[in-house]
Every structure is written in structure tokens, then in C-alpha cells.
PDB file of C-alpha atoms in Angstrom:
ATOM      1  CA  MET A 164     -40.591 -12.988 -45.366  1.00 48.00           C
ATOM      2  CA  SER A 165     -44.247 -13.511 -46.264  1.00 47.00           C
ATOM      3  CA  ASN A 166     -44.912 -14.875 -49.754  1.00 48.00           C
ATOM      4  CA  PRO A 167     -48.696 -14.645 -50.349  1.00 47.00           C
ATOM      5  CA  THR A 168     -50.172 -16.476 -53.289  1.00 45.00           C
ATOM      6  CA  MET A 169     -53.313 -15.189 -54.926  1.00 43.00           C
ATOM      7  CA  ALA A 170     -55.413 -17.548 -57.059  1.00 41.00           C
ATOM      8  CA  THR A 171     -58.493 -16.471 -58.982  1.00 41.00           C
ATOM      9  CA  MET A 172     -60.515 -19.076 -60.836  1.00 39.00           C
ATOM     10  CA  PHE A 173     -62.628 -18.210 -63.929  1.00 38.00           C
ATOM     11  CA  SER A 174     -65.193 -20.407 -65.763  1.00 42.00           C
ATOM     12  CA  THR A 175     -64.433 -21.177 -69.414  1.00 43.00           C
ATOM     13  CA  THR A 176     -66.608 -22.169 -72.412  1.00 44.00           C
ATOM     14  CA  ASN A 177     -65.782 -25.395 -74.198  1.00 45.00           C
ATOM     15  CA  ALA A 178     -65.991 -24.549 -77.927  1.00 43.00           C
ATOM     16  CA  ASN A 179     -66.292 -28.265 -78.874  1.00 46.00           C
ATOM     17  CA  THR A 180     -69.347 -29.046 -76.789  1.00 45.00           C
ATOM     18  CA  PRO A 181     -72.529 -29.822 -78.791  1.00 47.00           C
ATOM     19  CA  ASN A 182     -74.780 -28.053 -76.396  1.00 46.00           C
ATOM     20  CA  THR A 183     -75.883 -24.703 -77.575  1.00 47.00           C
ATOM     21  CA  THR A 184     -76.910 -23.606 -74.193  1.00 47.00           C
ATOM     22  CA  ILE A 185     -74.210 -21.707 -72.486  1.00 48.00           C
ATOM     23  CA  PRO A 186     -74.182 -22.671 -68.906  1.00 53.00           C
ATOM     24  CA  SER A 187     -74.576 -19.889 -66.476  1.00 53.00           C
ATOM     25  CA  PRO A 188     -71.296 -18.690 -65.228  1.00 53.00           C
ATOM     26  CA  LYS A 189     -70.216 -20.070 -61.923  1.00 56.00           C
ATOM     27  CA  PRO A 190     -70.229 -17.583 -59.149  1.00 55.00           C
ATOM     28  CA  PRO A 191     -66.780 -16.284 -58.444  1.00 54.00           C
ATOM     29  CA  GLN A 192     -65.046 -18.260 -55.814  1.00 57.00           C
ATOM     30  CA  THR A 193     -63.552 -16.577 -52.874  1.00 54.00           C
ATOM     31  CA  PRO A 194     -59.821 -16.866 -53.162  1.00 53.00           C
ATOM     32  CA  PRO A 195     -58.273 -18.930 -50.452  1.00 53.00           C
ATOM     33  CA  PRO A 196     -56.740 -16.937 -47.674  1.00 51.00           C
ATOM     34  CA  SER A 197     -53.174 -15.994 -48.283  1.00 47.00           C
ATOM     35  CA  ARG A 198     -50.658 -18.190 -46.566  1.00 49.00           C
ATOM     36  CA  THR A 199     -47.931 -16.401 -44.767  1.00 43.00           C
ATOM     37  CA  THR A 200     -44.753 -18.342 -44.461  1.00 44.00           C
ATOM     38  CA  HIS A 201     -42.922 -17.608 -41.251  1.00 47.00           C
ATOM     39  CA  LEU A 202     -39.237 -18.038 -41.610  1.00 44.00           C
ATOM     40  CA  PRO A 203     -37.547 -19.393 -38.529  1.00 50.00           C
ATOM     41  CA  ILE A 204     -36.107 -16.590 -36.430  1.00 44.00           C
ATOM     42  CA  PRO A 205     -32.554 -17.310 -35.392  1.00 48.00           C
ATOM     43  CA  PRO A 206     -32.120 -17.540 -31.644  1.00 51.00           C
ATOM     44  CA  SER A 207     -30.968 -14.391 -29.926  1.00 47.00           C
ATOM     45  CA  LYS A 208     -27.231 -13.990 -29.788  1.00 48.00           C
ATOM     46  CA  GLN A 209     -27.335 -12.232 -26.416  1.00 48.00           C
ATOM     47  CA  PRO A 210     -26.803 -15.404 -24.334  1.00 49.00           C
ATOM     48  CA  LEU A 211     -23.839 -16.269 -26.543  1.00 46.00           C
ATOM     49  CA  LEU A 212     -22.351 -12.799 -26.054  1.00 46.00           C
ATOM     50  CA  THR A 213     -22.944 -13.012 -22.320  1.00 51.00           C
ATOM     51  CA  THR A 214     -21.236 -16.383 -22.202  1.00 50.00           C
ATOM     52  CA  LEU A 215     -18.296 -15.119 -24.215  1.00 49.00           C
ATOM     53  CA  THR A 216     -17.989 -12.066 -21.963  1.00 52.00           C
ATOM     54  CA  ALA A 217     -18.067 -14.172 -18.815  1.00 53.00           C
ATOM     55  CA  THR A 218     -15.519 -16.574 -20.300  1.00 55.00           C
ATOM     56  CA  ALA A 219     -13.208 -13.715 -21.244  1.00 52.00           C
ATOM     57  CA  ALA A 220     -13.517 -12.189 -17.773  1.00 51.00           C
ATOM     58  CA  ALA A 221     -12.712 -15.503 -16.125  1.00 51.00           C
ATOM     59  CA  ALA A 222      -9.725 -15.980 -18.411  1.00 51.00           C
ATOM     60  CA  ALA A 223      -8.482 -12.503 -17.552  1.00 46.00           C
ATOM     61  CA  ILE A 224      -8.692 -13.276 -13.847  1.00 45.00           C
ATOM     62  CA  LEU A 225      -6.917 -16.590 -14.231  1.00 45.00           C
ATOM     63  CA  THR A 226      -4.176 -15.195 -16.430  1.00 47.00           C
ATOM     64  CA  ALA A 227      -3.688 -11.897 -14.562  1.00 47.00           C
ATOM     65  CA  THR A 228      -0.171 -11.489 -13.302  1.00 47.00           C
ATOM     66  CA  PRO A 229      -0.106 -11.648  -9.499  1.00 49.00           C
ATOM     67  CA  PRO A 230       1.469  -8.699  -7.677  1.00 46.00           C
ATOM     68  CA  SER A 231       5.203  -8.974  -7.956  1.00 46.00           C
ATOM     69  CA  LEU A 232       7.301  -9.083  -4.845  1.00 45.00           C
ATOM     70  CA  ALA A 233       9.469  -6.549  -6.603  1.00 49.00           C
ATOM     71  CA  ASP A 234       6.593  -4.055  -6.264  1.00 60.00           C
ATOM     72  CA  SER A 235       6.870  -4.193  -2.478  1.00 73.00           C
ATOM     73  CA  PRO A 236       9.437  -1.996  -0.746  1.00 82.00           C
ATOM     74  CA  ALA A 237      12.732  -3.733  -0.010  1.00 95.00           C
ATOM     75  CA  TYR A 238      14.760  -3.074   3.108  1.00 97.00           C
ATOM     76  CA  GLN A 239      18.244  -3.528   4.462  1.00 97.00           C
ATOM     77  CA  ILE A 240      18.930  -4.211   8.125  1.00 97.00           C
ATOM     78  CA  TYR A 241      21.075  -1.606   9.835  1.00 97.00           C
ATOM     79  CA  TYR A 242      23.159  -2.745  12.819  1.00 97.00           C
ATOM     80  CA  GLY A 243      23.807   0.104  15.250  1.00 96.00           C
ATOM     81  CA  THR A 244      26.550  -0.016  17.844  1.00 92.00           C
ATOM     82  CA  ALA A 245      25.711   3.067  19.933  1.00 90.00           C
ATOM     83  CA  ALA A 246      29.441   3.549  20.345  1.00 80.00           C
ATOM     84  CA  SER A 247      30.716   6.506  22.323  1.00 75.00           C
ATOM     85  CA  ALA A 248      32.162   9.508  20.506  1.00 67.00           C
ATOM     86  CA  SER A 249      35.680   8.390  21.418  1.00 65.00           C
ATOM     87  CA  ASN A 250      35.086   5.032  19.744  1.00 62.00           C
ATOM     88  CA  TYR A 251      33.224   6.473  16.770  1.00 58.00           C
ATOM     89  CA  GLY A 252      34.211   4.983  13.436  1.00 54.00           C
ATOM     90  CA  GLY A 253      35.680   1.855  15.003  1.00 46.00           C
ATOM     91  CA  TYR A 254      38.491   3.609  16.866  1.00 43.00           C
ATOM     92  CA  GLY A 255      39.297   1.560  19.931  1.00 43.00           C
ATOM     93  CA  GLY A 256      36.381  -0.778  19.265  1.00 47.00           C
ATOM     94  CA  ASN A 257      35.112  -3.549  17.079  1.00 48.00           C
ATOM     95  CA  SER A 258      34.541  -2.355  13.516  1.00 57.00           C
ATOM     96  CA  ASP A 259      32.254  -5.327  12.785  1.00 74.00           C
ATOM     97  CA  LYS A 260      28.912  -3.696  13.451  1.00 81.00           C
ATOM     98  CA  LYS A 261      26.900  -6.883  13.206  1.00 88.00           C
ATOM     99  CA  THR A 262      28.743  -8.641  16.028  1.00 89.00           C
ATOM    100  CA  SER A 263      28.855  -5.542  18.241  1.00 91.00           C
ATOM    101  CA  ALA A 264      25.356  -4.206  17.434  1.00 95.00           C
ATOM    102  CA  GLU A 265      23.162  -2.977  20.269  1.00 96.00           C
ATOM    103  CA  TYR A 266      20.107  -2.267  18.118  1.00 97.00           C
ATOM    104  CA  VAL A 267      18.741  -2.858  14.606  1.00 97.00           C
ATOM    105  CA  TYR A 268      16.224  -1.255  12.287  1.00 98.00           C
ATOM    106  CA  ASP A 269      15.224  -1.542   8.627  1.00 98.00           C
ATOM    107  CA  VAL A 270      16.320   0.965   6.005  1.00 98.00           C
ATOM    108  CA  PRO A 271      14.359   1.275   2.722  1.00 98.00           C
ATOM    109  CA  ASP A 272      16.354   0.502  -0.404  1.00 97.00           C
ATOM    110  CA  GLY A 273      17.673   3.664  -2.015  1.00 97.00           C
ATOM    111  CA  TRP A 274      17.931   5.665   1.186  1.00 98.00           C
ATOM    112  CA  LYS A 275      21.301   7.207   1.988  1.00 98.00           C
ATOM    113  CA  GLU A 276      23.252   7.225   5.219  1.00 97.00           C
ATOM    114  CA  ARG A 277      24.212  10.595   6.647  1.00 96.00           C
ATOM    115  CA  LEU A 278      27.573  10.590   8.337  1.00 93.00           C
ATOM    116  CA  VAL A 279      27.141  11.668  11.951  1.00 92.00           C
ATOM    117  CA  SER A 280      29.980  13.781  13.298  1.00 90.00           C
ATOM    118  CA  LYS A 281      31.718  13.119  16.595  1.00 88.00           C
ATOM    119  CA  VAL A 282      30.515  16.480  17.869  1.00 88.00           C
ATOM    120  CA  GLU A 283      26.904  15.628  17.071  1.00 87.00           C
ATOM    121  CA  LYS A 284      27.254  12.210  18.639  1.00 87.00           C
ATOM    122  CA  GLY A 285      28.751  13.725  21.774  1.00 85.00           C
ATOM    123  CA  THR A 286      26.194  16.534  22.191  1.00 86.00           C
ATOM    124  CA  ASN A 287      22.785  15.087  21.379  1.00 87.00           C
ATOM    125  CA  GLY A 288      23.594  11.385  21.189  1.00 92.00           C
ATOM    126  CA  THR A 289      22.747  10.872  17.510  1.00 94.00           C
ATOM    127  CA  ASP A 290      24.180   7.501  16.542  1.00 95.00           C
ATOM    128  CA  SER A 291      22.859   6.885  13.015  1.00 96.00           C
ATOM    129  CA  GLU A 292      20.689   8.490  10.370  1.00 97.00           C
ATOM    130  CA  PHE A 293      19.283   7.588   6.933  1.00 98.00           C
ATOM    131  CA  TYR A 294      17.247   9.744   4.573  1.00 98.00           C
ATOM    132  CA  ASN A 295      15.366   9.638   1.298  1.00 98.00           C
ATOM    133  CA  PRO A 296      17.609  11.393  -1.276  1.00 97.00           C
ATOM    134  CA  LYS A 297      14.501  12.590  -3.129  1.00 96.00           C
ATOM    135  CA  LYS A 298      13.272  14.360   0.010  1.00 95.00           C
ATOM    136  CA  LYS A 299      15.920  14.682   2.698  1.00 95.00           C
ATOM    137  CA  THR A 300      13.455  15.580   5.427  1.00 96.00           C
ATOM    138  CA  GLU A 301      11.914  12.104   5.047  1.00 98.00           C
ATOM    139  CA  LYS A 302      14.278  10.203   7.316  1.00 98.00           C
ATOM    140  CA  GLU A 303      14.918   7.943  10.280  1.00 98.00           C
ATOM    141  CA  TYR A 304      17.556   8.309  12.941  1.00 97.00           C
ATOM    142  CA  LEU A 305      18.482   7.018  16.373  1.00 97.00           C
ATOM    143  CA  THR A 306      19.746   8.778  19.468  1.00 96.00           C
ATOM    144  CA  TYR A 307      20.879   7.270  22.743  1.00 95.00           C
ATOM    145  CA  LEU A 308      21.736   8.471  26.227  1.00 93.00           C
ATOM    146  CA  GLY A 309      23.725   6.558  28.818  1.00 92.00           C
ATOM    147  CA  GLY A 310      22.899   5.988  32.475  1.00 91.00           C
ATOM    148  CA  PHE A 311      19.243   4.929  32.147  1.00 93.00           C
ATOM    149  CA  ARG A 312      18.190   1.648  33.754  1.00 91.00           C
ATOM    150  CA  GLN A 313      14.481   2.119  33.163  1.00 94.00           C
ATOM    151  CA  LEU A 314      12.031   4.447  31.496  1.00 96.00           C
ATOM    152  CA  ALA A 315      10.664   7.485  33.287  1.00 95.00           C
ATOM    153  CA  PRO A 316       6.991   8.483  32.814  1.00 96.00           C
ATOM    154  CA  LYS A 317       6.065   8.973  29.165  1.00 96.00           C
ATOM    155  CA  ASP A 318       5.664  12.751  29.249  1.00 94.00           C
ATOM    156  CA  VAL A 319       8.994  13.188  31.044  1.00 96.00           C
ATOM    157  CA  VAL A 320      10.811  11.069  28.461  1.00 96.00           C
ATOM    158  CA  LEU A 321       9.392  13.044  25.508  1.00 96.00           C
ATOM    159  CA  ASN A 322      10.247  16.382  27.118  1.00 94.00           C
ATOM    160  CA  ASN A 323      13.822  15.239  27.781  1.00 93.00           C
ATOM    161  CA  LEU A 324      14.229  14.109  24.171  1.00 94.00           C
ATOM    162  CA  ALA A 325      13.028  17.505  22.949  1.00 94.00           C
ATOM    163  CA  LEU A 326      15.602  19.326  25.063  1.00 92.00           C
ATOM    164  CA  SER A 327      18.406  18.121  22.806  1.00 87.00           C
ATOM    165  CA  ASP A 328      16.451  18.169  19.526  1.00 91.00           C
ATOM    166  CA  VAL A 329      15.340  21.587  18.286  1.00 90.00           C
ATOM    167  CA  ASN A 330      13.400  20.085  15.370  1.00 90.00           C
ATOM    168  CA  LEU A 331      11.462  17.874  17.775  1.00 93.00           C
ATOM    169  CA  GLN A 332      10.656  20.901  19.923  1.00 94.00           C
ATOM    170  CA  ASP A 333       9.251  22.742  16.910  1.00 93.00           C
ATOM    171  CA  LEU A 334       7.265  19.716  15.781  1.00 93.00           C
ATOM    172  CA  ILE A 335       5.674  19.260  19.210  1.00 95.00           C
ATOM    173  CA  ALA A 336       4.911  22.988  19.515  1.00 93.00           C
ATOM    174  CA  SER A 337       3.055  23.060  16.169  1.00 91.00           C
ATOM    175  CA  ALA A 338       1.413  19.633  16.436  1.00 94.00           C
ATOM    176  CA  ASP A 339      -2.314  19.093  16.076  1.00 94.00           C
ATOM    177  CA  ALA A 340      -2.049  16.021  18.278  1.00 95.00           C
ATOM    178  CA  VAL A 341       0.552  14.128  20.297  1.00 96.00           C
ATOM    179  CA  THR A 342      -0.267  10.600  21.423  1.00 97.00           C
ATOM    180  CA  SER A 343       1.706   8.111  23.476  1.00 97.00           C
ATOM    181  CA  GLU A 344       1.315   4.501  24.486  1.00 97.00           C
ATOM    182  CA  GLU A 345       3.266   1.778  26.219  1.00 97.00           C
ATOM    183  CA  LYS A 346       3.927  -1.528  24.492  1.00 96.00           C
ATOM    184  CA  LYS A 347       5.740  -4.720  25.404  1.00 95.00           C
ATOM    185  CA  ASP A 348       7.395  -7.150  23.049  1.00 91.00           C
ATOM    186  CA  ASP A 349       7.118 -10.920  23.400  1.00 89.00           C
ATOM    187  CA  LYS A 350      10.035 -10.885  25.856  1.00 90.00           C
ATOM    188  CA  GLY A 351       8.481  -8.262  28.073  1.00 92.00           C
ATOM    189  CA  GLN A 352      10.684  -5.337  27.048  1.00 95.00           C
ATOM    190  CA  VAL A 353       8.837  -2.033  27.388  1.00 97.00           C
ATOM    191  CA  TYR A 354       8.659   0.469  24.528  1.00 98.00           C
ATOM    192  CA  TYR A 355       7.108   3.916  24.580  1.00 98.00           C
ATOM    193  CA  VAL A 356       5.555   4.858  21.246  1.00 98.00           C
ATOM    194  CA  TYR A 357       4.856   8.499  20.440  1.00 98.00           C
ATOM    195  CA  GLU A 358       3.039   9.814  17.387  1.00 98.00           C
ATOM    196  CA  ILE A 359       3.208  13.527  16.593  1.00 97.00           C
ATOM    197  CA  ASN A 360       0.764  14.719  13.962  1.00 96.00           C
ATOM    198  CA  GLY A 361       1.455  18.219  12.700  1.00 90.00           C
ATOM    199  CA  VAL A 362       0.134  20.293   9.846  1.00 89.00           C
ATOM    200  CA  ALA A 363       3.437  20.229   7.979  1.00 94.00           C
ATOM    201  CA  ALA A 364       5.091  17.053   9.272  1.00 96.00           C
ATOM    202  CA  HIS A 365       4.536  13.738  11.004  1.00 97.00           C
ATOM    203  CA  SER A 366       6.719  11.755  13.397  1.00 98.00           C
ATOM    204  CA  LEU A 367       6.763   8.309  14.994  1.00 98.00           C
ATOM    205  CA  ILE A 368       9.130   7.741  17.914  1.00 98.00           C
ATOM    206  CA  SER A 369       9.963   4.497  19.685  1.00 98.00           C
ATOM    207  CA  VAL A 370      11.844   4.654  23.003  1.00 98.00           C
ATOM    208  CA  THR A 371      13.192   1.852  25.185  1.00 98.00           C
ATOM    209  CA  CYS A 372      15.887   1.100  27.767  1.00 97.00           C
ATOM    210  CA  ALA A 373      18.511  -1.638  27.489  1.00 95.00           C
ATOM    211  CA  ASN A 374      22.212  -2.033  28.283  1.00 91.00           C
ATOM    212  CA  ASN A 375      21.910   0.835  30.796  1.00 94.00           C
ATOM    213  CA  LYS A 376      21.033   3.176  27.900  1.00 95.00           C
ATOM    214  CA  LEU A 377      17.951   4.927  26.596  1.00 97.00           C
ATOM    215  CA  TYR A 378      17.435   4.442  22.838  1.00 98.00           C
ATOM    216  CA  ALA A 379      15.078   6.633  20.806  1.00 98.00           C
ATOM    217  CA  HIS A 380      14.295   5.786  17.185  1.00 98.00           C
ATOM    218  CA  PHE A 381      12.681   8.552  15.089  1.00 98.00           C
ATOM    219  CA  VAL A 382      10.830   8.320  11.774  1.00 98.00           C
ATOM    220  CA  ASN A 383      10.016  11.769  10.365  1.00 97.00           C
ATOM    221  CA  ALA A 384       8.424  12.953   7.125  1.00 98.00           C
ATOM    222  CA  PRO A 385       6.639  15.993   5.701  1.00 97.00           C
ATOM    223  CA  THR A 386       2.898  15.437   5.520  1.00 95.00           C
ATOM    224  CA  PRO A 387       2.745  14.763   1.721  1.00 96.00           C
ATOM    225  CA  GLU A 388       5.495  12.120   1.965  1.00 97.00           C
ATOM    226  CA  TRP A 389       3.917  10.692   5.096  1.00 97.00           C
ATOM    227  CA  ASN A 390       0.599  10.220   3.330  1.00 96.00           C
ATOM    228  CA  ARG A 391       2.309   8.706   0.278  1.00 96.00           C
ATOM    229  CA  ASP A 392       4.720   6.373   2.115  1.00 97.00           C
ATOM    230  CA  ASN A 393       2.617   5.642   5.185  1.00 97.00           C
ATOM    231  CA  ASP A 394       2.933   1.841   5.107  1.00 97.00           C
ATOM    232  CA  MET A 395       6.663   1.931   4.453  1.00 98.00           C
ATOM    233  CA  LEU A 396       7.340   4.456   7.209  1.00 98.00           C
ATOM    234  CA  LYS A 397       5.285   2.495   9.722  1.00 98.00           C
ATOM    235  CA  HIS A 398       7.219  -0.635   8.793  1.00 98.00           C
ATOM    236  CA  VAL A 399      10.498   1.189   9.400  1.00 98.00           C
ATOM    237  CA  HIS A 400       9.201   2.439  12.755  1.00 98.00           C
ATOM    238  CA  GLU A 401       8.113  -1.016  13.887  1.00 97.00           C
ATOM    239  CA  SER A 402      11.395  -2.623  12.796  1.00 98.00           C
ATOM    240  CA  PHE A 403      13.419  -0.989  15.573  1.00 98.00           C
ATOM    241  CA  LYS A 404      14.590  -3.440  18.236  1.00 96.00           C
ATOM    242  CA  THR A 405      17.434  -3.630  20.714  1.00 96.00           C
ATOM    243  CA  VAL A 406      19.738  -6.634  20.454  1.00 92.00           C
ATOM    244  CA  GLY A 407      18.559  -9.345  22.800  1.00 78.00           C
ATOM    245  CA  SER A 408      14.883  -8.432  22.390  1.00 61.00           C
ATOM    246  CA  PHE A 409      14.404 -10.398  19.131  1.00 58.00           C
TER     247      PHE A 409
END
């Protein structure tokens, strides 16, 4: 704040002086220029605020809770025996699925197993099935057929699978795209992988031959569930293996 000081000087007459002559008055003096006092301006607080903001951001990063493993989907391994209808349910065979398993795949936690009837097993070869109880059409299942030493051409295999699966027929008929490719695992076992992309539903199918059987693992979901659970469903698809190939 400026604090100007004004000073005006006037000449005075000394009443005690003996001189009778009154000296001429001194010309008025120009007052000295006002002096403005500049108070020190405190340094800007912006750098301090920036520093505090950066410090807080760094602290938030360092103290942020890392993603919990509990947030990731959990799975259980299913051991499939591909037992014949006559041996279904352990009759005449080993009830310990793990020791007699012919294939394995992962099942998301919370999914339910659907009991496959002997009739179904004997007619279309369905051996196992699991589904999401919140949306039963989001599911995975496995079928097998005996008497196959090796895979036929890819289009022939898919057509033969559709012959015994009406839902697969409908999905293929209404699909926007059907792709297929051949893959080999690290032991050289061949797998055919089919992806069927429809307007209403999506399917991933993995087919291979082992133990003189043809195994087909299906992962199906309506399009909304497929888009939501894409990573989980692909994991389930890729988890399918025959025993001896892992």
C-alpha cells in the first residue's frame, strides 16, 4: 500500500528580532516527490499448489490397491470320461473320473452341470454339459463319436457335427460368418477350430481325434453374453485338451 507524505514549508517571522525590515518571503519550495512504499508481494502460490497436486497424484498411484486376483474369473477343471451309454454313471466302469479321464476343460465358477441322459448320450454323443444359471443358453458341452482315427477335411467335419445337433444347424444357417482353422499343440496333435458368428448367437468349436474317437467341444452364448464374457468364454474354449496331449 502506498503511503505518500506531503510536506509544505512556510517562512515565519521572528517576533524577537531587532530588525524592523521584514525579509521578503521565501519562494515556496516545491514539495519533494511523494515516496511510494512498495510492500513485498508474496510469491505466487501456484507452484506450491502444483507441487502438492503432483505429490497427491503420486501418492494415489503408490497407494492404489492393485487388481485383486479375486476379480479374475475362477475355474474348475472338469475331467470327462467319454464313457459309453452302457457305462454311463460309473456302471461297469471306473467311477473315479480323474483317473479314467479322456479329456479336460475348465468350467467357470458358479456354472451348473446339466445331467446328460443315457438316451442323449447314445443318440448324439453328448458326454458333458455346463451352463450359466443366469443365462442357460450361455454354456459349454462336449460330444464324441467313436471309430475316428483321424480328422476328415474341415468342412466335412462341421457338416457331420451339424447332422446330430439341430441347434448347430440353425446357428450355421443364420450365421454372418463361419471361419475354420487348423492348429497343432506342442505335441503335434491337430485341432480344428471353428468360429460361428451369428446375429443372435456366437459359437466356438474345437475338434480333435484321439483314442480312436472324435471329440468336439462347444462354447455357445447369445451375442450380448458373448460380448460381455468374451475373455472368459475364449479361455474356456482354449482349455479343452484330450488326456495325453498336455
